[in-house]
């Protein structure tokens, strides 16, 4: 690499230093913590939990709802595991991703990743806030709700409250770990010991449905 090119790159780094800081911080976090999260998505242990939740939900009628798609990894997993014809709705507002991609780029990336599921696996994206989805779907009764959006206590609390209000028989979510005390607090408050854990995926099954 020539000196001029190096200088031009240095210039870019200086020019975009504000944008680069969160990218680097997030990159190094996920680079160092591969055992608990794969770049904001699930680990192989977590996958077993999602597979288990989908199997349990298969005994019931109703769509599967995912809150928080990110790049569509769990959406694709749910789509690949569910019975043919069961509707899968994933709710995503494109406000966070580990690479600080702008929302429109994040959206494009995710929609392309989900192309097969959207076209062939009865899968839909609700492009918006979870709160708006809840308002618009007061009478929905899903067979499975998978919660993995905002990880602060208030967000998880609202997601779980809506999930419980629907009467959904299998409610599950990601990141039940010390790194996410808000998730642990909201889950414990609602379900106590009545959850199973697979990696950091928690699953609650309504008692009469077990
Ligand atoms: C941890 S990521 C989801 C990871 C994904 N389930 C996976 O394992 O591949 C959280 C996602 O939730 C989205 N999100 C956060 N708050 C949200 C909200 N209030 N409504 C909808 N989506 C939200 C973020 O944009 C982000 O893409």
PDB file of C-alpha atoms and ligand atoms in Angstrom:
ATOM      1  CA  UNK A   1       0.000   0.000   0.000  1.00  0.00           C
ATOM      2  CA  UNK A   2       1.415   3.372  -1.023  1.00  0.00           C
ATOM      3  CA  UNK A   3       1.890   6.294   1.333  1.00  0.00           C
ATOM      4  CA  UNK A   4      -0.827   8.300  -0.417  1.00  0.00           C
ATOM      5  CA  UNK A   5      -3.351   5.516   0.006  1.00  0.00           C
ATOM      6  CA  UNK A   6      -2.440   5.134   3.706  1.00  0.00           C
ATOM      7  CA  UNK A   7      -2.890   8.865   4.224  1.00  0.00           C
ATOM      8  CA  UNK A   8      -6.243   8.798   2.456  1.00  0.00           C
ATOM      9  CA  UNK A   9      -7.404   5.929   4.704  1.00  0.00           C
ATOM     10  CA  UNK A  10      -6.195   7.747   7.805  1.00  0.00           C
ATOM     11  CA  UNK A  11      -8.116  10.770   6.613  1.00  0.00           C
ATOM     12  CA  UNK A  12     -11.298   8.676   6.368  1.00  0.00           C
ATOM     13  CA  UNK A  13     -10.771   7.264   9.860  1.00  0.00           C
ATOM     14  CA  UNK A  14     -10.389  10.791  11.260  1.00  0.00           C
ATOM     15  CA  UNK A  15     -13.367  12.093   9.264  1.00  0.00           C
ATOM     16  CA  UNK A  16     -15.673   9.280  10.439  1.00  0.00           C
ATOM     17  CA  UNK A  17     -14.239   8.792  13.947  1.00  0.00           C
ATOM     18  CA  UNK A  18     -17.603   9.482  15.629  1.00  0.00           C
ATOM     19  CA  UNK A  19     -19.363   6.847  13.495  1.00  0.00           C
ATOM     20  CA  UNK A  20     -16.499   4.372  13.944  1.00  0.00           C
ATOM     21  CA  UNK A  21     -16.486   4.421  17.750  1.00  0.00           C
ATOM     22  CA  UNK A  22     -19.762   2.499  18.279  1.00  0.00           C
ATOM     23  CA  UNK A  23     -18.893   0.121  15.429  1.00  0.00           C
ATOM     24  CA  UNK A  24     -15.533  -0.720  17.007  1.00  0.00           C
ATOM     25  CA  UNK A  25     -16.958  -1.025  20.529  1.00  0.00           C
ATOM     26  CA  UNK A  26     -19.694  -3.385  19.346  1.00  0.00           C
ATOM     27  CA  UNK A  27     -17.307  -5.338  17.101  1.00  0.00           C
ATOM     28  CA  UNK A  28     -14.845  -5.943  19.938  1.00  0.00           C
ATOM     29  CA  UNK A  29     -17.665  -6.914  22.332  1.00  0.00           C
ATOM     30  CA  UNK A  30     -19.025  -9.617  20.025  1.00  0.00           C
ATOM     31  CA  UNK A  31     -15.495 -10.635  18.956  1.00  0.00           C
ATOM     32  CA  UNK A  32     -14.668 -11.371  22.612  1.00  0.00           C
ATOM     33  CA  UNK A  33     -17.992 -12.956  23.662  1.00  0.00           C
ATOM     34  CA  UNK A  34     -18.691 -15.601  21.016  1.00  0.00           C
ATOM     35  CA  UNK A  35     -19.855 -18.130  23.634  1.00  0.00           C
ATOM     36  CA  UNK A  36     -22.929 -16.098  24.619  1.00  0.00           C
ATOM     37  CA  UNK A  37     -23.964 -14.435  21.355  1.00  0.00           C
ATOM     38  CA  UNK A  38     -23.063 -14.806  17.705  1.00  0.00           C
ATOM     39  CA  UNK A  39     -22.982 -11.172  16.561  1.00  0.00           C
ATOM     40  CA  UNK A  40     -26.296 -10.353  18.292  1.00  0.00           C
ATOM     41  CA  UNK A  41     -27.880 -13.652  17.309  1.00  0.00           C
ATOM     42  CA  UNK A  42     -28.150 -17.078  18.902  1.00  0.00           C
ATOM     43  CA  UNK A  43     -25.544 -19.739  19.692  1.00  0.00           C
ATOM     44  CA  UNK A  44     -25.882 -23.437  18.803  1.00  0.00           C
ATOM     45  CA  UNK A  45     -27.119 -24.203  22.362  1.00  0.00           C
ATOM     46  CA  UNK A  46     -29.744 -21.490  21.963  1.00  0.00           C
ATOM     47  CA  UNK A  47     -30.857 -23.086  18.686  1.00  0.00           C
ATOM     48  CA  UNK A  48     -31.884 -26.229  20.560  1.00  0.00           C
ATOM     49  CA  UNK A  49     -34.221 -24.100  22.672  1.00  0.00           C
ATOM     50  CA  UNK A  50     -35.899 -22.554  19.650  1.00  0.00           C
ATOM     51  CA  UNK A  51     -36.310 -25.984  18.049  1.00  0.00           C
ATOM     52  CA  UNK A  52     -37.887 -27.280  21.266  1.00  0.00           C
ATOM     53  CA  UNK A  53     -40.244 -24.280  21.487  1.00  0.00           C
ATOM     54  CA  UNK A  54     -41.393 -24.755  17.876  1.00  0.00           C
ATOM     55  CA  UNK A  55     -42.081 -28.464  18.465  1.00  0.00           C
ATOM     56  CA  UNK A  56     -44.129 -27.657  21.605  1.00  0.00           C
ATOM     57  CA  UNK A  57     -46.077 -24.947  19.786  1.00  0.00           C
ATOM     58  CA  UNK A  58     -46.918 -27.396  16.982  1.00  0.00           C
ATOM     59  CA  UNK A  59     -49.601 -28.926  19.245  1.00  0.00           C
ATOM     60  CA  UNK A  60     -51.521 -25.648  19.077  1.00  0.00           C
ATOM     61  CA  UNK A  61     -53.248 -23.484  16.506  1.00  0.00           C
ATOM     62  CA  UNK A  62     -52.168 -19.961  15.664  1.00  0.00           C
ATOM     63  CA  UNK A  63     -49.281 -18.106  14.096  1.00  0.00           C
ATOM     64  CA  UNK A  64     -45.746 -17.848  15.415  1.00  0.00           C
ATOM     65  CA  UNK A  65     -44.674 -14.319  16.325  1.00  0.00           C
ATOM     66  CA  UNK A  66     -41.063 -13.244  16.715  1.00  0.00           C
ATOM     67  CA  UNK A  67     -40.222  -9.880  18.265  1.00  0.00           C
ATOM     68  CA  UNK A  68     -36.798  -8.797  16.959  1.00  0.00           C
ATOM     69  CA  UNK A  69     -35.469 -10.270  13.703  1.00  0.00           C
ATOM     70  CA  UNK A  70     -32.117  -8.452  13.393  1.00  0.00           C
ATOM     71  CA  UNK A  71     -30.731 -10.072  10.199  1.00  0.00           C
ATOM     72  CA  UNK A  72     -33.307 -12.872  10.112  1.00  0.00           C
ATOM     73  CA  UNK A  73     -31.250 -15.754  11.533  1.00  0.00           C
ATOM     74  CA  UNK A  74     -33.848 -16.812  14.112  1.00  0.00           C
ATOM     75  CA  UNK A  75     -36.650 -15.978  11.681  1.00  0.00           C
ATOM     76  CA  UNK A  76     -35.167 -18.402   9.158  1.00  0.00           C
ATOM     77  CA  UNK A  77     -34.711 -21.021  11.876  1.00  0.00           C
ATOM     78  CA  UNK A  78     -38.355 -20.654  12.960  1.00  0.00           C
ATOM     79  CA  UNK A  79     -39.465 -20.785   9.310  1.00  0.00           C
ATOM     80  CA  UNK A  80     -37.453 -23.946   8.690  1.00  0.00           C
ATOM     81  CA  UNK A  81     -38.800 -25.697  11.818  1.00  0.00           C
ATOM     82  CA  UNK A  82     -42.492 -24.784  11.774  1.00  0.00           C
ATOM     83  CA  UNK A  83     -45.201 -26.832  10.081  1.00  0.00           C
ATOM     84  CA  UNK A  84     -45.987 -25.853   6.480  1.00  0.00           C
ATOM     85  CA  UNK A  85     -48.749 -23.261   6.345  1.00  0.00           C
ATOM     86  CA  UNK A  86     -48.298 -21.947   9.888  1.00  0.00           C
ATOM     87  CA  UNK A  87     -47.928 -18.179   9.559  1.00  0.00           C
ATOM     88  CA  UNK A  88     -44.749 -16.644  10.960  1.00  0.00           C
ATOM     89  CA  UNK A  89     -44.712 -12.909  11.666  1.00  0.00           C
ATOM     90  CA  UNK A  90     -41.481 -11.225  12.659  1.00  0.00           C
ATOM     91  CA  UNK A  91     -41.592  -7.725  14.146  1.00  0.00           C
ATOM     92  CA  UNK A  92     -38.572  -5.512  13.486  1.00  0.00           C
ATOM     93  CA  UNK A  93     -38.049  -1.742  13.650  1.00  0.00           C
ATOM     94  CA  UNK A  94     -34.428  -1.693  12.416  1.00  0.00           C
ATOM     95  CA  UNK A  95     -33.184   0.421  15.338  1.00  0.00           C
ATOM     96  CA  UNK A  96     -30.227  -1.757  16.356  1.00  0.00           C
ATOM     97  CA  UNK A  97     -27.626  -3.996  14.745  1.00  0.00           C
ATOM     98  CA  UNK A  98     -24.111  -4.882  15.905  1.00  0.00           C
ATOM     99  CA  UNK A  99     -22.417  -3.167  12.946  1.00  0.00           C
ATOM    100  CA  UNK A 100     -24.219   0.193  13.273  1.00  0.00           C
ATOM    101  CA  UNK A 101     -25.579  -0.159   9.744  1.00  0.00           C
ATOM    102  CA  UNK A 102     -28.028   2.636   8.945  1.00  0.00           C
ATOM    103  CA  UNK A 103     -31.692   1.511   9.248  1.00  0.00           C
ATOM    104  CA  UNK A 104     -32.299   1.430   5.479  1.00  0.00           C
ATOM    105  CA  UNK A 105     -29.214  -0.754   4.920  1.00  0.00           C
ATOM    106  CA  UNK A 106     -30.159  -2.987   7.843  1.00  0.00           C
ATOM    107  CA  UNK A 107     -33.675  -3.358   6.377  1.00  0.00           C
ATOM    108  CA  UNK A 108     -32.355  -4.218   2.894  1.00  0.00           C
ATOM    109  CA  UNK A 109     -29.888  -6.759   4.332  1.00  0.00           C
ATOM    110  CA  UNK A 110     -32.585  -8.470   6.398  1.00  0.00           C
ATOM    111  CA  UNK A 111     -35.220  -8.520   3.646  1.00  0.00           C
ATOM    112  CA  UNK A 112     -32.718 -10.128   1.272  1.00  0.00           C
ATOM    113  CA  UNK A 113     -31.713 -12.708   3.877  1.00  0.00           C
ATOM    114  CA  UNK A 114     -35.388 -13.522   4.424  1.00  0.00           C
ATOM    115  CA  UNK A 115     -36.332 -13.706   0.726  1.00  0.00           C
ATOM    116  CA  UNK A 116     -36.887 -17.462   0.640  1.00  0.00           C
ATOM    117  CA  UNK A 117     -38.947 -17.531   3.847  1.00  0.00           C
ATOM    118  CA  UNK A 118     -41.029 -14.544   2.709  1.00  0.00           C
ATOM    119  CA  UNK A 119     -41.779 -16.100  -0.664  1.00  0.00           C
ATOM    120  CA  UNK A 120     -42.152 -19.773   0.265  1.00  0.00           C
ATOM    121  CA  UNK A 121     -42.658 -20.223   4.027  1.00  0.00           C
ATOM    122  CA  UNK A 122     -45.761 -18.153   4.957  1.00  0.00           C
ATOM    123  CA  UNK A 123     -43.501 -15.583   6.597  1.00  0.00           C
ATOM    124  CA  UNK A 124     -44.216 -11.857   6.987  1.00  0.00           C
ATOM    125  CA  UNK A 125     -42.246  -8.912   8.340  1.00  0.00           C
ATOM    126  CA  UNK A 126     -44.049  -6.287  10.422  1.00  0.00           C
ATOM    127  CA  UNK A 127     -41.759  -3.318   9.736  1.00  0.00           C
ATOM    128  CA  UNK A 128     -42.287  -1.200  12.837  1.00  0.00           C
ATOM    129  CA  UNK A 129     -42.272  -0.976  16.617  1.00  0.00           C
ATOM    130  CA  UNK A 130     -43.421  -3.861  18.762  1.00  0.00           C
ATOM    131  CA  UNK A 131     -45.806  -1.483  20.589  1.00  0.00           C
ATOM    132  CA  UNK A 132     -47.565  -0.675  17.308  1.00  0.00           C
ATOM    133  CA  UNK A 133     -47.783  -4.351  16.419  1.00  0.00           C
ATOM    134  CA  UNK A 134     -49.397  -5.064  19.810  1.00  0.00           C
ATOM    135  CA  UNK A 135     -51.922  -2.234  19.317  1.00  0.00           C
ATOM    136  CA  UNK A 136     -52.816  -3.485  15.843  1.00  0.00           C
ATOM    137  CA  UNK A 137     -53.135  -7.135  16.932  1.00  0.00           C
ATOM    138  CA  UNK A 138     -55.248  -7.113  20.079  1.00  0.00           C
ATOM    139  CA  UNK A 139     -57.092 -10.336  19.227  1.00  0.00           C
ATOM    140  CA  UNK A 140     -54.189 -12.387  17.832  1.00  0.00           C
ATOM    141  CA  UNK A 141     -53.629 -15.728  19.589  1.00  0.00           C
ATOM    142  CA  UNK A 142     -50.220 -17.053  18.570  1.00  0.00           C
ATOM    143  CA  UNK A 143     -49.067 -20.616  19.236  1.00  0.00           C
ATOM    144  CA  UNK A 144     -45.543 -19.362  19.984  1.00  0.00           C
ATOM    145  CA  UNK A 145     -44.103 -15.943  20.772  1.00  0.00           C
ATOM    146  CA  UNK A 146     -40.305 -15.561  20.685  1.00  0.00           C
ATOM    147  CA  UNK A 147     -39.096 -12.367  22.392  1.00  0.00           C
ATOM    148  CA  UNK A 148     -35.705 -10.955  21.385  1.00  0.00           C
ATOM    149  CA  UNK A 149     -36.021  -7.188  20.812  1.00  0.00           C
ATOM    150  CA  UNK A 150     -35.142  -4.506  23.383  1.00  0.00           C
ATOM    151  CA  UNK A 151     -33.251  -6.128  26.283  1.00  0.00           C
ATOM    152  CA  UNK A 152     -33.841  -3.443  28.943  1.00  0.00           C
ATOM    153  CA  UNK A 153     -36.318  -4.338  31.698  1.00  0.00           C
ATOM    154  CA  UNK A 154     -39.152  -2.040  30.504  1.00  0.00           C
ATOM    155  CA  UNK A 155     -39.044  -3.361  26.933  1.00  0.00           C
ATOM    156  CA  UNK A 156     -38.994  -7.022  27.956  1.00  0.00           C
ATOM    157  CA  UNK A 157     -41.729  -6.347  30.528  1.00  0.00           C
ATOM    158  CA  UNK A 158     -44.001  -4.914  27.778  1.00  0.00           C
ATOM    159  CA  UNK A 159     -43.218  -7.769  25.376  1.00  0.00           C
ATOM    160  CA  UNK A 160     -43.959 -10.405  28.028  1.00  0.00           C
ATOM    161  CA  UNK A 161     -47.118  -8.617  29.204  1.00  0.00           C
ATOM    162  CA  UNK A 162     -48.484  -8.624  25.652  1.00  0.00           C
ATOM    163  CA  UNK A 163     -47.474 -12.257  25.147  1.00  0.00           C
ATOM    164  CA  UNK A 164     -49.244 -13.337  28.363  1.00  0.00           C
ATOM    165  CA  UNK A 165     -52.333 -11.262  27.462  1.00  0.00           C
ATOM    166  CA  UNK A 166     -52.780 -13.209  24.198  1.00  0.00           C
ATOM    167  CA  UNK A 167     -53.108 -16.531  26.050  1.00  0.00           C
ATOM    168  CA  UNK A 168     -50.215 -17.907  23.982  1.00  0.00           C
ATOM    169  CA  UNK A 169     -49.336 -21.450  25.174  1.00  0.00           C
ATOM    170  CA  UNK A 170     -45.581 -21.239  24.499  1.00  0.00           C
ATOM    171  CA  UNK A 171     -43.700 -18.029  25.289  1.00  0.00           C
ATOM    172  CA  UNK A 172     -39.965 -17.930  24.789  1.00  0.00           C
ATOM    173  CA  UNK A 173     -37.108 -15.496  24.438  1.00  0.00           C
ATOM    174  CA  UNK A 174     -33.382 -15.000  24.176  1.00  0.00           C
ATOM    175  CA  UNK A 175     -30.581 -13.697  26.393  1.00  0.00           C
ATOM    176  CA  UNK A 176     -31.581 -14.941  29.836  1.00  0.00           C
ATOM    177  CA  UNK A 177     -28.035 -14.257  31.130  1.00  0.00           C
ATOM    178  CA  UNK A 178     -26.243 -12.080  33.679  1.00  0.00           C
ATOM    179  CA  UNK A 179     -25.249  -9.818  30.798  1.00  0.00           C
ATOM    180  CA  UNK A 180     -28.949  -8.899  30.431  1.00  0.00           C
ATOM    181  CA  UNK A 181     -30.353  -8.344  33.956  1.00  0.00           C
ATOM    182  CA  UNK A 182     -33.484  -6.696  32.517  1.00  0.00           C
ATOM    183  CA  UNK A 183     -34.377  -9.894  30.677  1.00  0.00           C
ATOM    184  CA  UNK A 184     -33.782 -12.065  33.754  1.00  0.00           C
ATOM    185  CA  UNK A 185     -35.809  -9.737  36.027  1.00  0.00           C
ATOM    186  CA  UNK A 186     -38.843  -9.537  33.713  1.00  0.00           C
ATOM    187  CA  UNK A 187     -38.848 -13.304  33.043  1.00  0.00           C
ATOM    188  CA  UNK A 188     -38.419 -14.242  36.742  1.00  0.00           C
ATOM    189  CA  UNK A 189     -41.095 -11.768  37.851  1.00  0.00           C
ATOM    190  CA  UNK A 190     -43.619 -13.268  35.443  1.00  0.00           C
ATOM    191  CA  UNK A 191     -42.820 -16.969  35.361  1.00  0.00           C
ATOM    192  CA  UNK A 192     -40.674 -17.679  38.452  1.00  0.00           C
ATOM    193  CA  UNK A 193     -39.166 -21.152  38.131  1.00  0.00           C
ATOM    194  CA  UNK A 194     -41.668 -22.195  35.513  1.00  0.00           C
ATOM    195  CA  UNK A 195     -39.239 -21.905  32.606  1.00  0.00           C
ATOM    196  CA  UNK A 196     -36.787 -24.234  30.891  1.00  0.00           C
ATOM    197  CA  UNK A 197     -33.425 -23.005  29.708  1.00  0.00           C
ATOM    198  CA  UNK A 198     -31.420 -24.005  26.634  1.00  0.00           C
ATOM    199  CA  UNK A 199     -28.254 -21.918  26.518  1.00  0.00           C
ATOM    200  CA  UNK A 200     -29.720 -18.470  27.097  1.00  0.00           C
ATOM    201  CA  UNK A 201     -33.085 -19.266  25.484  1.00  0.00           C
ATOM    202  CA  UNK A 202     -35.904 -19.434  28.055  1.00  0.00           C
ATOM    203  CA  UNK A 203     -39.192 -21.199  27.384  1.00  0.00           C
ATOM    204  CA  UNK A 204     -42.402 -20.952  29.385  1.00  0.00           C
ATOM    205  CA  UNK A 205     -45.239 -23.341  28.631  1.00  0.00           C
ATOM    206  CA  UNK A 206     -48.651 -22.645  30.105  1.00  0.00           C
ATOM    207  CA  UNK A 207     -49.240 -25.427  32.655  1.00  0.00           C
ATOM    208  CA  UNK A 208     -52.481 -26.766  31.221  1.00  0.00           C
ATOM    209  CA  UNK A 209     -50.710 -27.027  27.861  1.00  0.00           C
ATOM    210  CA  UNK A 210     -47.687 -29.115  28.901  1.00  0.00           C
TER     211      UNK A 210
HETATM  212  C1  LIG B   1     -30.911  -9.010  19.552  1.00  0.00           C
HETATM  213  S1  LIG B   1     -31.573  -8.496  18.038  1.00  0.00           S
HETATM  214  C2  LIG B   1     -32.559  -9.864  17.502  1.00  0.00           C
HETATM  215  C3  LIG B   1     -31.727 -11.060  17.167  1.00  0.00           C
HETATM  216  C4  LIG B   1     -32.445 -12.132  16.370  1.00  0.00           C
HETATM  217  N1  LIG B   1     -33.616 -12.633  17.064  1.00  0.00           N
HETATM  218  C5  LIG B   1     -31.476 -13.279  16.152  1.00  0.00           C
HETATM  219  O1  LIG B   1     -31.212 -14.025  17.117  1.00  0.00           O
HETATM  220  O2  LIG B   1     -30.930 -13.376  15.046  1.00  0.00           O
HETATM  221  C6  LIG B   1     -32.790  -7.354  18.513  1.00  0.00           C
HETATM  222  C7  LIG B   1     -33.569  -6.749  17.337  1.00  0.00           C
HETATM  223  O3  LIG B   1     -34.749  -6.161  17.843  1.00  0.00           O
HETATM  224  C8  LIG B   1     -35.003  -4.952  17.165  1.00  0.00           C
HETATM  225  N2  LIG B   1     -35.821  -4.121  18.073  1.00  0.00           N
HETATM  226  C9  LIG B   1     -35.423  -3.516  19.216  1.00  0.00           C
HETATM  227  N3  LIG B   1     -36.447  -2.883  19.805  1.00  0.00           N
HETATM  228  C10 LIG B   1     -37.541  -3.109  19.014  1.00  0.00           C
HETATM  229  C11 LIG B   1     -38.913  -2.700  19.086  1.00  0.00           C
HETATM  230  N4  LIG B   1     -39.368  -1.958  20.095  1.00  0.00           N
HETATM  231  N5  LIG B   1     -39.741  -3.087  18.097  1.00  0.00           N
HETATM  232  C12 LIG B   1     -39.292  -3.852  17.065  1.00  0.00           C
HETATM  233  N6  LIG B   1     -38.010  -4.271  16.951  1.00  0.00           N
HETATM  234  C13 LIG B   1     -37.141  -3.897  17.909  1.00  0.00           C
HETATM  235  C14 LIG B   1     -33.620  -4.392  16.862  1.00  0.00           C
HETATM  236  O4  LIG B   1     -33.645  -3.514  15.765  1.00  0.00           O
HETATM  237  C15 LIG B   1     -32.813  -5.657  16.593  1.00  0.00           C
HETATM  238  O5  LIG B   1     -32.764  -5.952  15.223  1.00  0.00           O
END
